[in-house]
XYZ file of C-alpha atoms in Angstrom:
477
model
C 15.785 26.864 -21.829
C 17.617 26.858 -18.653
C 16.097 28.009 -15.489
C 18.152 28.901 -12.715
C 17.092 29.073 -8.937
C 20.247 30.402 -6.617
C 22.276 27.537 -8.106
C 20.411 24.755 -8.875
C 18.962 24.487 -12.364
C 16.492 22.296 -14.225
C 15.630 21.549 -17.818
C 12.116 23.849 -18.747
C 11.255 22.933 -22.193
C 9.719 25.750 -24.311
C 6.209 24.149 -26.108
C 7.161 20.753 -25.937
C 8.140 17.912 -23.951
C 11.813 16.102 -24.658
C 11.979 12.947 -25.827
C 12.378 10.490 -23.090
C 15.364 8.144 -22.985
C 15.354 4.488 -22.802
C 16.095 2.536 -19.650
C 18.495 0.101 -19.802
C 16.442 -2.479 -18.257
C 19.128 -5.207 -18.143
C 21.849 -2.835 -16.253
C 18.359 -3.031 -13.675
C 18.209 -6.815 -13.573
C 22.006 -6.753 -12.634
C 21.675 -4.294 -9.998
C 18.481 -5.890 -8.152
C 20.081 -9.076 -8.412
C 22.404 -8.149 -6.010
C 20.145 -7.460 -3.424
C 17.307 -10.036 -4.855
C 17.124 -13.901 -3.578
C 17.664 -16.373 -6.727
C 14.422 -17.386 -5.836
C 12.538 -14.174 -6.727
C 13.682 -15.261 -10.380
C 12.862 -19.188 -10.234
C 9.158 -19.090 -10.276
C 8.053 -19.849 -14.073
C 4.568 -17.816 -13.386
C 6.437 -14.449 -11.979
C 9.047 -14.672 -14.647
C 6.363 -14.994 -17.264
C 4.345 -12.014 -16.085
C 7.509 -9.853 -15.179
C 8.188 -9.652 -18.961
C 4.624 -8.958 -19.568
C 4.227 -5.756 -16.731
C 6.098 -2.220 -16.801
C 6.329 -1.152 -13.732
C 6.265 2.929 -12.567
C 7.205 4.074 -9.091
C 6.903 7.766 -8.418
C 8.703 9.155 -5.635
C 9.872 12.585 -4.239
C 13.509 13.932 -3.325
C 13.211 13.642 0.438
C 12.379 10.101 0.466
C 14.021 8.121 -2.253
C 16.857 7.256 -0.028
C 14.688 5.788 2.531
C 11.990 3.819 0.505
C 13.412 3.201 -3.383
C 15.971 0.326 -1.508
C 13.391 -2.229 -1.455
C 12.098 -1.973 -4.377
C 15.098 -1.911 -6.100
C 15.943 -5.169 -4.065
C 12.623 -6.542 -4.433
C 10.003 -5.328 -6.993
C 12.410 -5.018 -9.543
C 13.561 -8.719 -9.281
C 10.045 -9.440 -10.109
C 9.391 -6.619 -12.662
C 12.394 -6.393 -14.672
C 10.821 -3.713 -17.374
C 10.240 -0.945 -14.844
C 11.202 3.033 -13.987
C 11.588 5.508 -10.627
C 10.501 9.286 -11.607
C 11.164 12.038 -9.162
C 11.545 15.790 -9.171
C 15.158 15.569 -9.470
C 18.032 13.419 -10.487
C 19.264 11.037 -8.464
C 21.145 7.431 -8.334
C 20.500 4.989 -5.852
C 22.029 2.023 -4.998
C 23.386 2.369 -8.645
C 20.324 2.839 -9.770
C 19.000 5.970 -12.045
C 15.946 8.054 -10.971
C 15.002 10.252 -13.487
C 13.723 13.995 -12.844
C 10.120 13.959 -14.367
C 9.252 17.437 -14.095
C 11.788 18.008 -16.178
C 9.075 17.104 -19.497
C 6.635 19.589 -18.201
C 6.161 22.910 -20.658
C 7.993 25.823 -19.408
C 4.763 27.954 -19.481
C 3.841 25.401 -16.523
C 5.881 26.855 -13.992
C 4.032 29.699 -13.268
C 1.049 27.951 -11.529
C 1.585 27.904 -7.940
C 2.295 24.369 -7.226
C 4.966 24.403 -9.353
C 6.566 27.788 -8.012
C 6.670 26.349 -4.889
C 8.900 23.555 -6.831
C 11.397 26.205 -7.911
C 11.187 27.425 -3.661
C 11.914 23.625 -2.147
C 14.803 23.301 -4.859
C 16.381 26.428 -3.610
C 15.711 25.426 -0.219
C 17.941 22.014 -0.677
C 20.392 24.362 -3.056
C 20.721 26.462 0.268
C 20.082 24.141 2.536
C 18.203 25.946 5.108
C 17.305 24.682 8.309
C 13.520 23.601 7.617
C 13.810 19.837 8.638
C 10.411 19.260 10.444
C 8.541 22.710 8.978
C 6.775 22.535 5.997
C 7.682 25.111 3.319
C 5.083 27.528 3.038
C 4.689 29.364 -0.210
C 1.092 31.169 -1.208
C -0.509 29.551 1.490
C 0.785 25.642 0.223
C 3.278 23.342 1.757
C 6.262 23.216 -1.129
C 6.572 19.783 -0.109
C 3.662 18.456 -1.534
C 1.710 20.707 -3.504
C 3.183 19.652 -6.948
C 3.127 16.224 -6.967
C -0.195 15.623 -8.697
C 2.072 17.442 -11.976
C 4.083 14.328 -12.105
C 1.362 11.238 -12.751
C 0.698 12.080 -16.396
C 4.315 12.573 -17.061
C 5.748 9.476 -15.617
C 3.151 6.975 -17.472
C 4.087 8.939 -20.554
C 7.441 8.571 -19.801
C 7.026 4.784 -19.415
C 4.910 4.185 -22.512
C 7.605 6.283 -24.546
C 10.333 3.809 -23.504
C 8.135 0.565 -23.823
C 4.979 0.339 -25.436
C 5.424 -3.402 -26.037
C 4.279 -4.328 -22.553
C 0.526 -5.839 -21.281
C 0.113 -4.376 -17.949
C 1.480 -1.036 -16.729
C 1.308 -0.547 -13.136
C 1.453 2.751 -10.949
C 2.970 2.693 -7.494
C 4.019 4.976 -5.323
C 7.086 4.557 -3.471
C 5.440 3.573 -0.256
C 3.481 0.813 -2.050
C 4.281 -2.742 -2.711
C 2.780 -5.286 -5.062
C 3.747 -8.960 -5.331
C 4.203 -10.823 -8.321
C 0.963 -13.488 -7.424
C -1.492 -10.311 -6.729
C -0.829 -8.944 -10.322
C -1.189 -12.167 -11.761
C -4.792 -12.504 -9.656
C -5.562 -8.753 -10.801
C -5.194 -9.357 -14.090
C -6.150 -13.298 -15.032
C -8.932 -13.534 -17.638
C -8.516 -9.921 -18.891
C -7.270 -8.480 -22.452
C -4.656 -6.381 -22.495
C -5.218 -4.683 -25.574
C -9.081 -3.387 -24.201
C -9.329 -0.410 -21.730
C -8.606 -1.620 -18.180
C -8.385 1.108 -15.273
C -8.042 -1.408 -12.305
C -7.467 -0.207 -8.838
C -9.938 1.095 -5.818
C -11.336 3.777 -4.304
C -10.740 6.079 -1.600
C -13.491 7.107 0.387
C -16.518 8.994 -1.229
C -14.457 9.183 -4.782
C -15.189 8.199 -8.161
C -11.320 7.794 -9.137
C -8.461 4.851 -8.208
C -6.231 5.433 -5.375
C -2.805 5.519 -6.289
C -1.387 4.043 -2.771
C -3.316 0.886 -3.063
C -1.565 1.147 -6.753
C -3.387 1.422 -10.417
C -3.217 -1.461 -13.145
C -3.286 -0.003 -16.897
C -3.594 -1.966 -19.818
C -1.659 -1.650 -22.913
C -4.913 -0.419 -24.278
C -5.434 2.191 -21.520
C -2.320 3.437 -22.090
C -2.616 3.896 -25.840
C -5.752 5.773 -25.245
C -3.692 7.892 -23.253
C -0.734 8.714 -25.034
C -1.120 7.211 -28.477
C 1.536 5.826 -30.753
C 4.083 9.031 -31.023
C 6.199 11.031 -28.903
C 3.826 13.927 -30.365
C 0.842 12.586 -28.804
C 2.335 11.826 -25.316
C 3.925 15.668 -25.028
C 0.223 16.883 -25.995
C -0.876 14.594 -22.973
C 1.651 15.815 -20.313
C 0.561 19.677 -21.755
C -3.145 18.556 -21.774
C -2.385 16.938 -17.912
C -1.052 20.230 -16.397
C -4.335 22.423 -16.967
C -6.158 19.150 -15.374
C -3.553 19.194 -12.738
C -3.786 23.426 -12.199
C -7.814 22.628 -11.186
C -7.472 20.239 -8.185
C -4.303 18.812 -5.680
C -4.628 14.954 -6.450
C -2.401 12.856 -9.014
C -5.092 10.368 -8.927
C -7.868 12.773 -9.939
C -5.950 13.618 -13.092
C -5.159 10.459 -14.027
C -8.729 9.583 -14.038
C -9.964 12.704 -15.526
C -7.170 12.563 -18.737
C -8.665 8.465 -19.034
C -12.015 9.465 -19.145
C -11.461 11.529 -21.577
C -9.739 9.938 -23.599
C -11.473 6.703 -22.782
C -15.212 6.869 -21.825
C -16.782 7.626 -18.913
C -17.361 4.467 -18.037
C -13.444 3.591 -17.077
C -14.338 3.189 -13.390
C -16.612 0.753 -13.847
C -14.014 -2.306 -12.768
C -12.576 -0.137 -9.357
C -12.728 -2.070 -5.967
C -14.888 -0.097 -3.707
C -14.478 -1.857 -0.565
C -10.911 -1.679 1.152
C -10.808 -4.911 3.525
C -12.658 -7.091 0.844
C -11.110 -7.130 -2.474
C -7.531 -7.454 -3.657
C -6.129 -3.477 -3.622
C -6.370 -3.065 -0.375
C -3.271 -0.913 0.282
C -2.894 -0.996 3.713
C -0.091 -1.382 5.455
C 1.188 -4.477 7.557
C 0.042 -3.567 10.789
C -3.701 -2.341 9.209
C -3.683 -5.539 7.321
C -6.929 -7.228 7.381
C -7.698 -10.675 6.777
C -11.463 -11.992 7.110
C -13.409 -14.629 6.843
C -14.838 -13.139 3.269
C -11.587 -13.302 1.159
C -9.902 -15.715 3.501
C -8.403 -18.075 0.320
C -8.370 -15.648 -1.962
C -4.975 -14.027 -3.485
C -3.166 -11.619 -0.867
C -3.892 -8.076 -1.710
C -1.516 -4.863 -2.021
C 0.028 -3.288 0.658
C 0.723 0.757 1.503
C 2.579 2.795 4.427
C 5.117 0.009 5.601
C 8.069 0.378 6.761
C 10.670 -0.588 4.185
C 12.221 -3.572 6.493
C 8.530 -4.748 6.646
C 8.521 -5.204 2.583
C 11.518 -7.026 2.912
C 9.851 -9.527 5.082
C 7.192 -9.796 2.721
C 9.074 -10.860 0.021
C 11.387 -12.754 1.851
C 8.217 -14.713 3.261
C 6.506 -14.559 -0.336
C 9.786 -16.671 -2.022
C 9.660 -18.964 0.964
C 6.167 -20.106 0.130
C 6.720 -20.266 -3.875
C 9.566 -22.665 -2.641
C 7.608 -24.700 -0.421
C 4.563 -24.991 -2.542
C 5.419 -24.617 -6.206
C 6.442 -21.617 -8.227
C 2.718 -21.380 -9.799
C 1.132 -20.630 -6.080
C -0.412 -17.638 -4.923
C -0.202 -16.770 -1.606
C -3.827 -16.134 0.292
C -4.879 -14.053 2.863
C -5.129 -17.145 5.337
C -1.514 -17.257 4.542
C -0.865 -13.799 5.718
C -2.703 -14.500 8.829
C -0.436 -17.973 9.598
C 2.549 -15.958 9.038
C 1.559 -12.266 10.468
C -1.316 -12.149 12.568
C -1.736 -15.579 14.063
C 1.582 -15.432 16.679
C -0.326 -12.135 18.340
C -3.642 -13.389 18.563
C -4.373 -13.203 22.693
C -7.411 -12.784 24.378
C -5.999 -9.571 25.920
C -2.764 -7.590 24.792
C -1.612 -4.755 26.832
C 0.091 -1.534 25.423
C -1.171 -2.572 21.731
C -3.956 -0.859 19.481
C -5.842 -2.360 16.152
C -5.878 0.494 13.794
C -8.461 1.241 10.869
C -8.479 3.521 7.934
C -12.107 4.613 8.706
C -12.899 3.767 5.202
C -14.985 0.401 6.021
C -17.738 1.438 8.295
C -19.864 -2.177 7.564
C -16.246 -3.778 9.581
C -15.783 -1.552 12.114
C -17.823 0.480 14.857
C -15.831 3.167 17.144
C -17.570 5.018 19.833
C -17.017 6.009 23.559
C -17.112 3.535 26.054
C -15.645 4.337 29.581
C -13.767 0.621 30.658
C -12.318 -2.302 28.633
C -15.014 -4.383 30.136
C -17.343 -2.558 28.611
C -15.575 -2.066 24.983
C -15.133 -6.513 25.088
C -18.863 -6.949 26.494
C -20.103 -5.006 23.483
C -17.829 -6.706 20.948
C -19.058 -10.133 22.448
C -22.920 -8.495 21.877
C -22.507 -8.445 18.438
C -21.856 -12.409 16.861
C -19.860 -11.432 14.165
C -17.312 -8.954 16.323
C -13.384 -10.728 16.326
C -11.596 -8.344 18.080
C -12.069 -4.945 20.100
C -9.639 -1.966 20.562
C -9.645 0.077 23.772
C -7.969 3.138 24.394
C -8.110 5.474 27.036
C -9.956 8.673 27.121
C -10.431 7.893 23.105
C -12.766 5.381 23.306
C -13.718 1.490 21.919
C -13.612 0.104 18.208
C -14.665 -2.872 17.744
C -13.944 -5.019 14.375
C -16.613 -7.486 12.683
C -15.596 -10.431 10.528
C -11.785 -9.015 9.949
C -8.778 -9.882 11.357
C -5.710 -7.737 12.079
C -1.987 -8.147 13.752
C -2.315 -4.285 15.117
C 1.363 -2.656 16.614
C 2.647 -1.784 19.527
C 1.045 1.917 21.351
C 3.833 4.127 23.298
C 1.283 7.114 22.752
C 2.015 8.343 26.898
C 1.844 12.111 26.222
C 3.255 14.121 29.244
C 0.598 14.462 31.804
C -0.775 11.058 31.242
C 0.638 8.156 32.066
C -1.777 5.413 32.480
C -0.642 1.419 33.249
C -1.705 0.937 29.732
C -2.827 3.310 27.167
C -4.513 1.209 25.165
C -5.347 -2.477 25.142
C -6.833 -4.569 22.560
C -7.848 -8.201 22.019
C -9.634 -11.131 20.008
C -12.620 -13.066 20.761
C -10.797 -16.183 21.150
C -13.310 -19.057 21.103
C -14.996 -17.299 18.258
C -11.544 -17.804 15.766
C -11.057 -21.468 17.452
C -15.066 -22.282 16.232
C -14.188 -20.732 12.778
C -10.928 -22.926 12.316
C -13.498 -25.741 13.550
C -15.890 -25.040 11.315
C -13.136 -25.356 8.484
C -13.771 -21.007 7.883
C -9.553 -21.565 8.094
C -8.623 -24.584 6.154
C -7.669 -23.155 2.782
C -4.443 -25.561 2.734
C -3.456 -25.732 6.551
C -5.725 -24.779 8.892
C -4.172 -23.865 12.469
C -4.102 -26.788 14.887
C -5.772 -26.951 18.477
C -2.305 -27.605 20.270
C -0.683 -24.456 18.794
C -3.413 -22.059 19.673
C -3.614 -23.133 23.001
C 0.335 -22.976 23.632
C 0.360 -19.528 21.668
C -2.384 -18.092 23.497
C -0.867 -19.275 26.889
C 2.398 -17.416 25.963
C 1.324 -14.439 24.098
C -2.156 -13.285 26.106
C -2.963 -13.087 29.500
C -6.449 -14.093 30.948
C -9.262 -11.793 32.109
C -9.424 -11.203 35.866
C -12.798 -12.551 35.690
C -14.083 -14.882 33.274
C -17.315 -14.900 34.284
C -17.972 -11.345 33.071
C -16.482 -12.486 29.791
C -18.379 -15.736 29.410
C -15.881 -17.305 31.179
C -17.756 -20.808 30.281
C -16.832 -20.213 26.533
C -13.304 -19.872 27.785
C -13.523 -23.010 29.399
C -14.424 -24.752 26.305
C -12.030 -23.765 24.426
C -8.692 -24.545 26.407
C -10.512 -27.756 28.129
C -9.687 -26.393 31.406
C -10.812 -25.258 34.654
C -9.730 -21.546 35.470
């Protein structure tokens, strides 16, 4: 049946879903690989679990553009068998995105989150002028109130084209996995059992899609079972899940626990700065002391050019220390976080997702004296976070690279906004104490000569424990 909306029409299917098409996964490997170093392709471990991995990447039509580049440059390298669902047709950089809401009944669209799909496509038919203002239909934002309808879809639209895979992982377009952290997330486990692998947000009892979701081939039959027939009665089944809440995730989990057990989430990661989803994003990143040589985790809400320098820094180290290694946090840290560490650094803030309250502790303070006296109160405090008229957050046995802060809102333009900083002597004991020496711990010459370039000193060490100071640099201030 064809729907049309002042212009622009879609495909609405009358009981049942259409039969998804294959994708042509070696016209994919051609068009990564001209975007893709040889090098992505040259490690015998990532080639060996590329073939075994089918990779889905959900995105939405304002952003494809923007964010699909990379990982058609660089996940796909890796992850050969893979496919981009959106909620309309597209091609970029030669490569096809298919419309998923296409394989939704036709009864479907008469729930409100998916009439406000029919209002945003006649918005971009008609281009009005709504760039920066939300499309308001019934109350909702037509942006984003229909994207929980696509999960169910896409992983049925996956498993239609290739059943024949291990590991199917779920990623939204803003997340970014590489090859090593699969490998890590899924050593020592059988495909053909249920797996559900991924963490939690907050308070819930489901995986959260941005620090992305590992299904195994057994998941995935449990799902959508062996024929096109049983994967259209999941996407049906999905919608009346989808019609009672606003989150993809949530469905997911409810249609696997269904069809699964209830005990699916028994293998989720609830802690975000300790375990290997942590789906942050480069800035957030957090190494500590806890994970330090353990496999790098997942990452979330980067920009695009910053995934690019992840993988370009990821193929660097398979070259340098064998195509079978996995890159480690402490590695992250050499590369990321180490060059910024300073004992002060002005007109930069450490950011949290307030989902780890046992590593961080924010309250009011009224100076940056007081925010670094309380972080040096507390033994197991690395670095502190001060910010004007917001307040002190201080950050216990993690370690972060933070971003630059240009927040000067008119009215209030202070010398510096916000400041943050580390707890200097603290990180030199740690690399002393070998907390750092995975492979290469940091040596005393470099720390010294970056924290002489990068940080500037306290005005007065003395309220700071200036004698620790001393210690450290072997020098009288």
């Amino acid at each position: 049946m064809l729907v049309i909306v002042s212009g622009v029409y879609f495909l609405a299917h009358t009981g049942r879903v259409q039969a998804p098409s294959f994708i042509d996964t070696e016209k994919t490997q051609k068009y990564a690989a001209q975007f893709v170093s040889p090098k992505a392709f040259s490690s015998s471990e990532d080639s060996r679990l590329g073939n075994k991995a089918f990779v889905t990447i959900v995105t939405n039509t304002g952003d494809m553009e923007k964010r699909l580049s990379v990982h058609i440059a660089r996940t796909f390298g890796w992850f050969p068998n893979n496919a981009v669902y959106s909620d309309e047709d597209a091609v970029v950089l030669g490569y096809p995105v298919t419309n998923i809401m296409r394989y939704l009944p036709e009864e479907s669209f008469s729930l409100p989150g998916l009439k406000n799909f029919l209002v945003r496509h006649r918005a971009i038919s008609e281009q009005w002028s709504w760039e920066g203002v939300p499309i308001i239909v019934d109350g909702e934002n037509a942006n984003e109130s229909y994207n929980h309808f696509k999960i169910i879809p896409a992983l049925a639209h996956s498993w239609v084209t290739d059943k024949y895979r291990n590991w199917y992982v779920l990623l939204t377009d803003e997340t970014f996995i590489l090859p090593a952290t699969l490998a890590t997330i899924v050593e020592g486990k059988d495909p053909e059992e249920v797996h559900y692998l991924g963490r939690t947000h907050r308070d819930s009892e489901y995986a959260f899609g941005g620090a992305g979701i590992v299904l195994s081939r057994g998941a995935m039959k449990k799902l959508f079972g062996d024929t096109n027939l049983e994967a259209n009665n999941a996407i049906k089944e999905s919608v009346k899940v989808a019609a009672e809440t606003d989150n993809g995730d949530k469905v997911l989990y409810e249609m696997l626990k269904k069809a699964a057990g209830t005990t699916i989430g028994r293998e989720l990661q609830s802690n975000v700065y300790t375990g290997i989803f942590q789906g942050t994003s480069v800035n957030k990143f957090f190494s500590s002391f806890d994970h330090w040589c353990e496999t790098v985790g997942t990452f979330y809400k980067s920009d695009p050019l910053e995934y690019d320098m992840l993988a370009d820094w990821y193929n660097s180290l398979k070259s340098e220390k064998g195509s079978n290694y996995r890159p480690t946090y402490y590695d992250f840290y050499e590369r990321f976080t180490m060059p910024l560490v300073a004992i002060e650094r002005p007109d930069w803030i450490l950011e949290t997702d307030n989902e780890a309250d046992t590593h961080f502790i924010s309250f009011e303070e009224s100076s940056e004296k007081d925010c670094i006296n309380e972080c040096r109160s507390l033994t197991n405090c690395y670095q502190w976070s001060f910010t004007e008229n917001k307040g002190c957050t201080l950050f216990k046995n993690v370690l972060s690279r933070g971003k630059a802060y240009n927040d000067h809102w008119e009215g209030y333009q202070p010398e510096h906004a916000s400041i943050c900083g580390y707890m200097y002597d603290r990180i030199d004991i740690g690399r002393k104490e070998g907390k750092y020496s995975c492979d290469n711990p940091e040596s005393e010459e470099g720390t010294l000569v970056r924290q002489l370039s990068f940080g500037r000193f306290p005005l007065d060490l003395q309220d700071f424990d200036g004698s620790t100071y001393d210690n450290v640099f072997n020098m009288d201030m």
